[in-house]
Short mmCIF file of C-alpha atoms in Angstrom, two decimals:
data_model
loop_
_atom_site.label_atom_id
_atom_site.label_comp_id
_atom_site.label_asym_id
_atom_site.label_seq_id
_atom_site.Cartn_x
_atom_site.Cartn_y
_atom_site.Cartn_z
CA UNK P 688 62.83 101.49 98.92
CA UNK P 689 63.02 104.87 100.46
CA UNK P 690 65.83 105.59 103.34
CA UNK P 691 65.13 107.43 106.39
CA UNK P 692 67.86 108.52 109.11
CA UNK P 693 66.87 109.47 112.31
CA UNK P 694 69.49 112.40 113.20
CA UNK P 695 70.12 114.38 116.44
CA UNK P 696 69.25 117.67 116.08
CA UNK P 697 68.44 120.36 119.42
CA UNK P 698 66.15 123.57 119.23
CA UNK P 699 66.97 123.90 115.23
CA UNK P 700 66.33 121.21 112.97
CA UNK P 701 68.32 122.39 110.61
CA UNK P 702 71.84 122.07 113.02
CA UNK P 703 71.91 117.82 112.73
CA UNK P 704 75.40 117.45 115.29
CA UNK P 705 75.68 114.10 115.91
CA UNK P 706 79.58 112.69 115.06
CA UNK P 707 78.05 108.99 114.27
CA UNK P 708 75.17 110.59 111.95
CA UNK P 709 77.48 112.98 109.89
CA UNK P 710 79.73 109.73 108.78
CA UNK P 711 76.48 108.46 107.89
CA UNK P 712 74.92 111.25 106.27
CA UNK P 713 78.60 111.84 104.44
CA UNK P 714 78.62 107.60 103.60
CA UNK P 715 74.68 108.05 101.92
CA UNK P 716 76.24 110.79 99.84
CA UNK P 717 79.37 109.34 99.00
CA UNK P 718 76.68 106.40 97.90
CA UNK P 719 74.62 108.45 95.58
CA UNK P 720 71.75 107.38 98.05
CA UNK P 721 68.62 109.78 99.30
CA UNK P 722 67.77 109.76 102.81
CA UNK P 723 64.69 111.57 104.74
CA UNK P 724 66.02 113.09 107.97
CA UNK P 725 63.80 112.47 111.20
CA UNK P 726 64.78 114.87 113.24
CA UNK P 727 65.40 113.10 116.72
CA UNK P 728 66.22 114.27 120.11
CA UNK P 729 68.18 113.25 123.40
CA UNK P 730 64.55 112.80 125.32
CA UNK P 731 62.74 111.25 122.24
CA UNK P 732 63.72 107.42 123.35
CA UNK P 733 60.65 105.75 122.30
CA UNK P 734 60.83 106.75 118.65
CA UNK P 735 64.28 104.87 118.27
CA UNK P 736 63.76 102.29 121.07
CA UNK P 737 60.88 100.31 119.00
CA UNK P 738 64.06 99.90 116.14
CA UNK P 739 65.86 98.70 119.17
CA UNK P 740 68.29 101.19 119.24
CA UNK P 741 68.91 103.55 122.25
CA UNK P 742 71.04 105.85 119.91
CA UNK P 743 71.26 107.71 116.86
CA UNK P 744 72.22 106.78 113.94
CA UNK P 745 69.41 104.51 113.45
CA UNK P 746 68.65 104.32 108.97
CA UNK P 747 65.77 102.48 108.26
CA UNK P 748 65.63 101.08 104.60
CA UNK P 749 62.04 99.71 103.81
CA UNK P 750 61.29 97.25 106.59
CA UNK P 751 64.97 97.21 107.88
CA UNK P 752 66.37 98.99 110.31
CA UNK P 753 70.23 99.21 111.52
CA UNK P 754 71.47 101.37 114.16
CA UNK P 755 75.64 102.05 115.14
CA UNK P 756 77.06 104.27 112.62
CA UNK P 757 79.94 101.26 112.23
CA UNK P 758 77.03 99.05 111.49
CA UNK P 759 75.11 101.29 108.98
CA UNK P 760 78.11 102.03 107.08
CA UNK P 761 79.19 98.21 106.50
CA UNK P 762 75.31 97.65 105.74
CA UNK P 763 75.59 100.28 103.28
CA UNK P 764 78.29 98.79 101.72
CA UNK P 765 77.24 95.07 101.60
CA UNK P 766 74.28 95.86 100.13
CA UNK P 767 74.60 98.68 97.54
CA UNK P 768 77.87 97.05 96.05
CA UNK P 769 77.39 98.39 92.84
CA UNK P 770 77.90 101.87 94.22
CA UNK P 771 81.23 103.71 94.77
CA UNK P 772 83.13 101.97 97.74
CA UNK P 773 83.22 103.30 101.41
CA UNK P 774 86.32 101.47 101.86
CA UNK P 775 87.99 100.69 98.83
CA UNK P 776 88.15 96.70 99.42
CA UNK P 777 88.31 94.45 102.59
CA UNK P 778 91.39 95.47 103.55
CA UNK P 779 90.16 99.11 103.92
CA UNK P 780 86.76 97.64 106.01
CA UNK P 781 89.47 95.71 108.09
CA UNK P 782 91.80 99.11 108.95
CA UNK P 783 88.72 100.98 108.97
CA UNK P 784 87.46 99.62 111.78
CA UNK P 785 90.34 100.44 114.03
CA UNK P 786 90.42 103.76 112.39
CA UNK P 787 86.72 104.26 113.59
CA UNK P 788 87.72 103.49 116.94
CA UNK P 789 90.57 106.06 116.82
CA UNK P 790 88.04 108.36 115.57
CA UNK P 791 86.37 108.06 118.92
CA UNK P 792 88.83 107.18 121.19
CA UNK P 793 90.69 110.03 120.31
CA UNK P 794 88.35 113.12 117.96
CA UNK P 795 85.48 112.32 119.53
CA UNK P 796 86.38 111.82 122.73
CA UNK P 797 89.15 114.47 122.30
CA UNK P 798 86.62 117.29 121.81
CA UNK P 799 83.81 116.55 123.68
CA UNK P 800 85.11 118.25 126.99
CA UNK P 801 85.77 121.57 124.32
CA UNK P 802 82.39 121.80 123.10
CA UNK P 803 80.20 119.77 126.33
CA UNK P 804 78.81 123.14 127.46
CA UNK P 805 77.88 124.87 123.84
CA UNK P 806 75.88 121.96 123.12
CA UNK P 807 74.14 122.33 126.11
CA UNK P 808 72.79 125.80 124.99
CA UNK P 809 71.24 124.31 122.08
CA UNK P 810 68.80 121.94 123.19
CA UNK P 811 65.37 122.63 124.53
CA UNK P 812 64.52 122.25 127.95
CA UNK P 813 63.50 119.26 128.61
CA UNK P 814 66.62 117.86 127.14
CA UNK P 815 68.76 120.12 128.71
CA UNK P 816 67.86 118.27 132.17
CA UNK P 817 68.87 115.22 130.65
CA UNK P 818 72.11 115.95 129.25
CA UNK P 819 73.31 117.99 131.85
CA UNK P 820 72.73 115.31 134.46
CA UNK P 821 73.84 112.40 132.23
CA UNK P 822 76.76 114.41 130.99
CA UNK P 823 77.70 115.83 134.18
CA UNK P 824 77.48 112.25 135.81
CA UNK P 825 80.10 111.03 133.24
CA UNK P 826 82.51 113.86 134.09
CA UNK P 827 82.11 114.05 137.84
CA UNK P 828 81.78 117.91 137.48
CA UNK P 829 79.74 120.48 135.64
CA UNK P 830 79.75 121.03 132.04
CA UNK P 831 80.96 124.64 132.57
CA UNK P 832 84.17 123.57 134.77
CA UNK P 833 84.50 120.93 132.04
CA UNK P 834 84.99 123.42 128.69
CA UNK P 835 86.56 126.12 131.50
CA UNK P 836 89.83 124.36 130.28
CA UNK P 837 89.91 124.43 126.50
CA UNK P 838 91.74 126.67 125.51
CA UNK P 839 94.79 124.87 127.65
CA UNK P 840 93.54 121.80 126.43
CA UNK P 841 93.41 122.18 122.98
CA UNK P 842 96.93 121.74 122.52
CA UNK P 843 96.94 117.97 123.33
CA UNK P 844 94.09 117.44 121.63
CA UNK P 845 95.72 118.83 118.26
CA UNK P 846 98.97 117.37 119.47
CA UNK P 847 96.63 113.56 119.51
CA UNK P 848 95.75 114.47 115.31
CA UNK P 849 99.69 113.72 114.57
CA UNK P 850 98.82 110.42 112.68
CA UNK P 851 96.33 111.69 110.92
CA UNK P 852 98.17 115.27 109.69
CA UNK P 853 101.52 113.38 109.03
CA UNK P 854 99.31 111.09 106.62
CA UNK P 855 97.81 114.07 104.70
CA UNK P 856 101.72 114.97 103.96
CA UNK P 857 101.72 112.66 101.56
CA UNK P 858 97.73 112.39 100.12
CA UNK P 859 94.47 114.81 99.84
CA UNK P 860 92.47 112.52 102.06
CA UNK P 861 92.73 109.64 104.36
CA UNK P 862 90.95 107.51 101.78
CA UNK P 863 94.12 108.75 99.48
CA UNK P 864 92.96 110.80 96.22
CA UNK P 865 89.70 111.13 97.03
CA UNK P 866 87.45 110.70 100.31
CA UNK P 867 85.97 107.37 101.77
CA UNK P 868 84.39 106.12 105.08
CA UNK P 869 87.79 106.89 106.24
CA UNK P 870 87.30 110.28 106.15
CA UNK P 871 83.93 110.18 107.22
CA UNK P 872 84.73 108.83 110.30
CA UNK P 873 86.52 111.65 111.14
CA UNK P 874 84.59 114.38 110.21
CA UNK P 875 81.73 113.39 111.27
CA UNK P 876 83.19 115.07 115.17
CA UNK P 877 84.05 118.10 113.01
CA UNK P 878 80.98 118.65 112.09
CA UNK P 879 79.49 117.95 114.97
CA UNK P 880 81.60 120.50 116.59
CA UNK P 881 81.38 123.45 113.86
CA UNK P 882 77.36 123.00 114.21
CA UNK P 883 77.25 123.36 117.81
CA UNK P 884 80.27 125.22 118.59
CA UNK P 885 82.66 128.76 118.02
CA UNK P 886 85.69 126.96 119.55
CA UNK P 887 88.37 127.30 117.19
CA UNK P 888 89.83 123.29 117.29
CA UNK P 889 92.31 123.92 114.60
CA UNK P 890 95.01 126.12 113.65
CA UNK P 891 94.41 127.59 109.99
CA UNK P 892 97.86 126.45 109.37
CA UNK P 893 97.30 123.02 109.95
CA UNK P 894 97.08 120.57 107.34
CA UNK P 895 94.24 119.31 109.25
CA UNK P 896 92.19 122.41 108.68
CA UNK P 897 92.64 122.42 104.58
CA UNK P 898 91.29 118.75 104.72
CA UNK P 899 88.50 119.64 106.72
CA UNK P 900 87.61 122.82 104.47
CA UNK P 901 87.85 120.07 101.32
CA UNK P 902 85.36 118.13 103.09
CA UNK P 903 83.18 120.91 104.03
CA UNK P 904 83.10 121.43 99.87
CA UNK P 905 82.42 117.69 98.82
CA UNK P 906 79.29 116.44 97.38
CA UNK P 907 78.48 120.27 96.71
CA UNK P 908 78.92 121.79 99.93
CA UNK P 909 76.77 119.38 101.68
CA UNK P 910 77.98 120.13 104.91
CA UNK P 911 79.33 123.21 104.43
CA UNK P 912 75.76 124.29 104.14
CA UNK P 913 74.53 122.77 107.26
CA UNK P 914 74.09 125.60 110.25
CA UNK P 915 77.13 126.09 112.16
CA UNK P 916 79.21 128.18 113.46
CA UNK P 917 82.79 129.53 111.03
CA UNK P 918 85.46 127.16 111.95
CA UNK G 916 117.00 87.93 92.00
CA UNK G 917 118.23 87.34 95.23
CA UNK G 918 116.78 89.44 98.65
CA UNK G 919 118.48 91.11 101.08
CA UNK G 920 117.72 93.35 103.97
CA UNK G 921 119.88 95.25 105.97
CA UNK G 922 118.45 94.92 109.42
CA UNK G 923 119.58 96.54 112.65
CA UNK G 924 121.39 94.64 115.43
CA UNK G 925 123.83 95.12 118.73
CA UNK G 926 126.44 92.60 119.75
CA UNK G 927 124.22 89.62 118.85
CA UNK G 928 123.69 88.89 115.11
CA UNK G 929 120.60 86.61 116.04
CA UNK G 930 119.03 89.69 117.79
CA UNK G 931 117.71 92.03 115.05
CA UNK G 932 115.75 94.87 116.63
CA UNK G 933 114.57 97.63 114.81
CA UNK G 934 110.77 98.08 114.51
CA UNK G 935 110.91 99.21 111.39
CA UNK G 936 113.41 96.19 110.32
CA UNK G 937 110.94 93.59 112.06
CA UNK G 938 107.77 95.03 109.89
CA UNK G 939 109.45 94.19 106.88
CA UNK G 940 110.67 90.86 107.92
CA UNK G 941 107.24 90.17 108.77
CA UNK G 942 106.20 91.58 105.07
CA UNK G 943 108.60 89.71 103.51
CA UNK G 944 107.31 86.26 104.84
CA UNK G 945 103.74 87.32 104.25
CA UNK G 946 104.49 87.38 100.40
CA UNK G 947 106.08 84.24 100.69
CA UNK G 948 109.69 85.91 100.11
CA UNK G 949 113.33 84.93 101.08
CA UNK G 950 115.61 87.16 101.99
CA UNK G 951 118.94 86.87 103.12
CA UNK G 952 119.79 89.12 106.34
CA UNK G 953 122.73 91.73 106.12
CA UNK G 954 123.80 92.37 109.85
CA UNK G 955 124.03 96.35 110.25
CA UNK G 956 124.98 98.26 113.35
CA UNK G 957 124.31 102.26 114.10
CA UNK G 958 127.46 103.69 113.18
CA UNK G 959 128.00 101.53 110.11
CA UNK G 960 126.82 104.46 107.89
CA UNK G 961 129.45 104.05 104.39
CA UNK G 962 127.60 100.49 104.20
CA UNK G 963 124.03 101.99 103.56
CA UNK G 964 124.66 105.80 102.76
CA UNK G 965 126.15 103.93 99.20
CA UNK G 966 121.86 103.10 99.16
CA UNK G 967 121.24 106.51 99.77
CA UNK G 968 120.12 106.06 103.06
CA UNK G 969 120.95 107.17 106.45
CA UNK G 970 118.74 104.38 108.38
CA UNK G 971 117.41 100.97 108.35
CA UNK G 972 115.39 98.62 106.84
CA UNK G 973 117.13 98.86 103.30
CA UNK G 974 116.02 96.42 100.84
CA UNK G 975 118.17 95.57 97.86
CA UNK G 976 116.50 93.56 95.37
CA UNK G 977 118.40 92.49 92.66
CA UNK G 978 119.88 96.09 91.48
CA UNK G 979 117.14 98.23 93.16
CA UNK G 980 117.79 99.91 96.47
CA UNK G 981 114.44 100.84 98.13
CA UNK G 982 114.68 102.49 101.98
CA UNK G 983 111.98 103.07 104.90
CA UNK G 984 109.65 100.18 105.94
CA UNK G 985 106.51 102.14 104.33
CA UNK G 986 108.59 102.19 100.94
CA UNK G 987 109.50 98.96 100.82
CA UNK G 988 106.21 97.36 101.69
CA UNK G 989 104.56 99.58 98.91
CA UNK G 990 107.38 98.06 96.47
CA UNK G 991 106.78 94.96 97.58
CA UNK G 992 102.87 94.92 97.30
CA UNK G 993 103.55 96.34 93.97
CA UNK G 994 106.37 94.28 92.63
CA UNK G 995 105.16 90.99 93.57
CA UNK G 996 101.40 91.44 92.85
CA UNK G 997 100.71 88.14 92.98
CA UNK G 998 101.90 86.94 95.81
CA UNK G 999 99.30 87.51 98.70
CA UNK G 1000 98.20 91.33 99.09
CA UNK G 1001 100.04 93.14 102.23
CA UNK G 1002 97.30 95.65 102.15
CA UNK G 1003 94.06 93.81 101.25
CA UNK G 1004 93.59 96.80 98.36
CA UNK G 1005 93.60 100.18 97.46
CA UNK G 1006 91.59 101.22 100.43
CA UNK G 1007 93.96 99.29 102.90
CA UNK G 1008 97.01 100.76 101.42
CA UNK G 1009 95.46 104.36 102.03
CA UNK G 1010 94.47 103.97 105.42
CA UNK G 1011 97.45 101.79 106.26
CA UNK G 1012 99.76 105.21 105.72
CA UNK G 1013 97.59 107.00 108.76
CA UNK G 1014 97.88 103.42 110.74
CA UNK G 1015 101.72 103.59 109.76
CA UNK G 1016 101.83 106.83 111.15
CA UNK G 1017 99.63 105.99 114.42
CA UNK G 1018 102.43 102.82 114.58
CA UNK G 1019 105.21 105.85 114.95
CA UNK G 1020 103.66 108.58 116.79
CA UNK G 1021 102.32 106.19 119.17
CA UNK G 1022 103.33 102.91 119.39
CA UNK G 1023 107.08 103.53 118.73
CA UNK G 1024 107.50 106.81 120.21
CA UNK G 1025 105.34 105.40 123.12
CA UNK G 1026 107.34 102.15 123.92
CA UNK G 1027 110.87 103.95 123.07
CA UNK G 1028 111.54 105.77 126.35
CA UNK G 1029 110.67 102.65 128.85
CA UNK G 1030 112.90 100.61 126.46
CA UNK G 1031 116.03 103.08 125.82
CA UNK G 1032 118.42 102.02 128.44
CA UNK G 1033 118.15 98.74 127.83
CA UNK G 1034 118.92 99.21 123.59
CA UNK G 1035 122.25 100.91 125.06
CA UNK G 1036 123.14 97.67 126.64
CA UNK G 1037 122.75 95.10 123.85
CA UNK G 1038 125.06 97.59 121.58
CA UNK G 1039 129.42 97.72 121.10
CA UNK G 1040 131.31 100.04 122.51
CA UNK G 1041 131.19 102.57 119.50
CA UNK G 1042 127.80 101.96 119.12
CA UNK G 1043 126.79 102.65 122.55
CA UNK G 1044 128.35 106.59 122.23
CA UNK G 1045 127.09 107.22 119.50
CA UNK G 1046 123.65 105.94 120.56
CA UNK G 1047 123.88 107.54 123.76
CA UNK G 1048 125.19 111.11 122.50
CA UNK G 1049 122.42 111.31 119.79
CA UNK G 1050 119.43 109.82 121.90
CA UNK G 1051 120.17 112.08 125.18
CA UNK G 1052 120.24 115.03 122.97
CA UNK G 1053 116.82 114.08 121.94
CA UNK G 1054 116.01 113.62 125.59
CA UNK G 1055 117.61 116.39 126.97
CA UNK G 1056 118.66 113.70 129.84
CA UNK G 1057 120.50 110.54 130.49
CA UNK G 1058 118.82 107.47 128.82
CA UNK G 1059 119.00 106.08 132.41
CA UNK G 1060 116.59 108.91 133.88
CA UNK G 1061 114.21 108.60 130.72
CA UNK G 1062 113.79 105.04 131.56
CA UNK G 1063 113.67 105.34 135.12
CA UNK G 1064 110.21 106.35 135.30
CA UNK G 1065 108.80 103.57 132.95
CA UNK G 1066 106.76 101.96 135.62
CA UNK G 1067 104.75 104.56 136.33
CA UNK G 1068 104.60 105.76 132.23
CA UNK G 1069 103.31 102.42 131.32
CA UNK G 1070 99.77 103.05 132.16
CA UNK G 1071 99.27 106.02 130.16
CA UNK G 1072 100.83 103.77 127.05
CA UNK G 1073 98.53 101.02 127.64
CA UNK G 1074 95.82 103.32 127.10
CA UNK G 1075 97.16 105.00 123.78
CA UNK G 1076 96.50 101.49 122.39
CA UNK G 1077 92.49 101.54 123.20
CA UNK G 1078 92.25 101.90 118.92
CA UNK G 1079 93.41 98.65 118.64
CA UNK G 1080 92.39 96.64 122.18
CA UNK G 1081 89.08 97.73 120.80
CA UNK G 1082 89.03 96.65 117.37
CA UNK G 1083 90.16 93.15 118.37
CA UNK G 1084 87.03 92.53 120.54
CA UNK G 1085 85.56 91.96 117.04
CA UNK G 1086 88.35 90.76 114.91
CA UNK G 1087 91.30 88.85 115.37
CA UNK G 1088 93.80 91.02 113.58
CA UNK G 1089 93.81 94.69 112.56
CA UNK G 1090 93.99 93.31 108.92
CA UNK G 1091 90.80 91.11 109.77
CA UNK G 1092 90.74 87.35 109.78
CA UNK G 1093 94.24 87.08 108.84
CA UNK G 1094 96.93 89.66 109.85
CA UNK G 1095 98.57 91.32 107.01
CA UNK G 1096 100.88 94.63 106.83
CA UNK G 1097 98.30 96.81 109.01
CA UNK G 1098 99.18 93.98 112.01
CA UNK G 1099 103.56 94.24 111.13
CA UNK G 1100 103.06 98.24 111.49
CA UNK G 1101 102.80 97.28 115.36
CA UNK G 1102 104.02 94.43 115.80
CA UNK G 1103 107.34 95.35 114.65
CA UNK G 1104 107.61 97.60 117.30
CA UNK G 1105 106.46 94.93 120.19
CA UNK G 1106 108.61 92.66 118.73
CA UNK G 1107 111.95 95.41 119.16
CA UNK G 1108 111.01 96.02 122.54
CA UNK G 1109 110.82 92.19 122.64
CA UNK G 1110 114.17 91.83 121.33
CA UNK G 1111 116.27 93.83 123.66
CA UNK G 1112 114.25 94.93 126.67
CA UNK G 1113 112.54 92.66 129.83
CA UNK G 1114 110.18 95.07 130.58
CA UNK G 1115 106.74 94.19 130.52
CA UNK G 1116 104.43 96.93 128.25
CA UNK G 1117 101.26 94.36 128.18
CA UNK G 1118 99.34 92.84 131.21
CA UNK G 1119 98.73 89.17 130.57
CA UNK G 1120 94.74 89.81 130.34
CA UNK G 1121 95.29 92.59 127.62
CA UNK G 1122 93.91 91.80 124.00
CA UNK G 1123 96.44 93.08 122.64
CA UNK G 1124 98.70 90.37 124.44
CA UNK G 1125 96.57 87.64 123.19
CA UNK G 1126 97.28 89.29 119.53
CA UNK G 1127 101.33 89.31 119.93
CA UNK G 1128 101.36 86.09 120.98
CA UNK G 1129 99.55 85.03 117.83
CA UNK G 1130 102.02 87.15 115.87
CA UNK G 1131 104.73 85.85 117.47
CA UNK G 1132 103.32 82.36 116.17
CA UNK G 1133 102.59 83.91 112.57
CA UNK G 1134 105.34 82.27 109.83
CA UNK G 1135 106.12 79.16 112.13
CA UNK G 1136 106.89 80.95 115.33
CA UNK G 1137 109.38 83.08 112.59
CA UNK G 1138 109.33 86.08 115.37
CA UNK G 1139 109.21 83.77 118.69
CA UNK G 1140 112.59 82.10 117.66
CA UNK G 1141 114.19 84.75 117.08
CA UNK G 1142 116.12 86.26 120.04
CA UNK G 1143 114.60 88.14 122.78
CA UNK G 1144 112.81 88.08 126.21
CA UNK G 1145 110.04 86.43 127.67
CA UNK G 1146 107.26 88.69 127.52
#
């Protein structure tokens, strides 16, 4: 049964920047599975709303459809077993879902005032309207006072990655010798970021920035070969 | 062949209190494993540098020396296979290094200044100057003025924690249905803070409350009867 994803994309389709769809489009790889992209944007609600969904991810597999990146990914899973693991066992599933919340409690959430305003100039029009006032509603002040910051700010956010770089002292990935939904969940906001943004989030020095460039390179440059910006 | 742990206490023998200590306590009941408790206070160095090791939780096991919590769980997952798994698998065990991590950066390192001053008063004479000496020089000022700001702090740590208060709207423990070593990596901190401090780091309507007091059950109430305050 063929997959689709719906994916957030702006003016270019080929810039996907969603966090929650990168760990999915980096979980259907890690799979071995084929998904057709729709392209989907901010304004487009009806095209997700009849999966009832309000958000993207939404993958649709035959008649099924699953929206929530968390969700896809443990309906991924549970129902190509035979394929290589996203988690490595329960007890990975069980960890991983705190790690997803860390992933955006803290990256996600971490960034977002960093790279508010570039992905503002990559949407069309109409959709500009709508994330400026939804976005700027959230924030209680304009996207452009919001990344005016960032380069102050970026310190705590790298500061907030301690858990992660300490752990990559010791192993390649957070998965351990190779890269699972663990990772995915992570870079999913780097990706997001390095499509839609120039802001330099890490240090070249940081053992945070060779694991990123090692996912950039998995399942042939998959990502890596997405539109962005150099990071 | 017989267990013991060195474990960290002040002027009460029945009030062991390092984090690190209390995870593997916690480990060691999860496997099902006895272990008889060595009493070992900070300046007692000769008894555990003859381990090769400055700090506690030391485990001896028969002839083996193993030292640091994250260690000794991995040689106790490994060494007693088939008792029941601290780590739920391979994936559990790799993500459980970055929650391990998250445990110290954030959890220990969070709870440690409102906490400080009150660790100098459960400790001996010698203890207390060398505790005080090494901890202010961390500081940079008197373990009385780090803790004196602890009411105001405690918001900000009750935040860091969002990870986990959100991952246990949908799960009981971190580890799932059942808490395993994922669940010890914080409580053993909770349960130091427990030990020797009345200060109150949860709000009774906190998730994360509901979770320590079902940790404190764990084992038969193992951590509840040991020594410490109401929390």
């Amino acid at each position: 049964m063929a997959l689709q994803l719906f994916e957030l994309v702006g003016t270019d389709e080929d810039r996907p920047f969603s966090p929650y769809c990168w760990r999915i489009r980096m979980a259907l790889a890690h799979k071995g599975l084929d998904a057709t992209s729709i392209p989907w944007r901010f304004t487009e609600k009806d095209a997700i709303n009849k999966h009832k969904s309000e958000k993207v991810p939404v993958l649709l597999d035959g008649e099924r459809a699953v929206a929530d990146s968390w969700a896809i990914a443990n309906y991924l899973e549970d129902t190509y077993p035979d394929r290589p693991s996203l988690f490595g066992g329960e007890g990975g599933r069980a960890v991983g879902r705190m790690l997803n919340w860390w992933g955006d409690t803290v990256v996600v959430a971490g960034m977002f005032p960093f790279i508010v305003a570039d992905i503002h100039g990559h949407l069309r029009p109409v959709d500009q309207v709508y994330f400026r006032e939804s976005r700027e509603a959230r924030f209680k002040k304009s996207l452009e006072e919001v990344a005016s910051n960032r380069d102050k700010g970026v310190d705590a956010f790298r500061k907030s990655l301690d858990p992660m770089r300490l752990t990559l002292k010791t192993q390649p990935f957070l998965g351990g010798a190779a890269p699972n939904y663990a990772d995915y969940i992570v870079f999913g906001p780097f990706q997001w970021a390095r499509a839609i943004s120039p802001f330099k989030l890490l240090a070249e020095d940081d053992a945070i920035y060779a694991w990123r460039e090692r996912m950039l390179d998995a399942f042939n440059g998959m990502a890596r070969n997405s539109t962005g910006y150099p990071v």
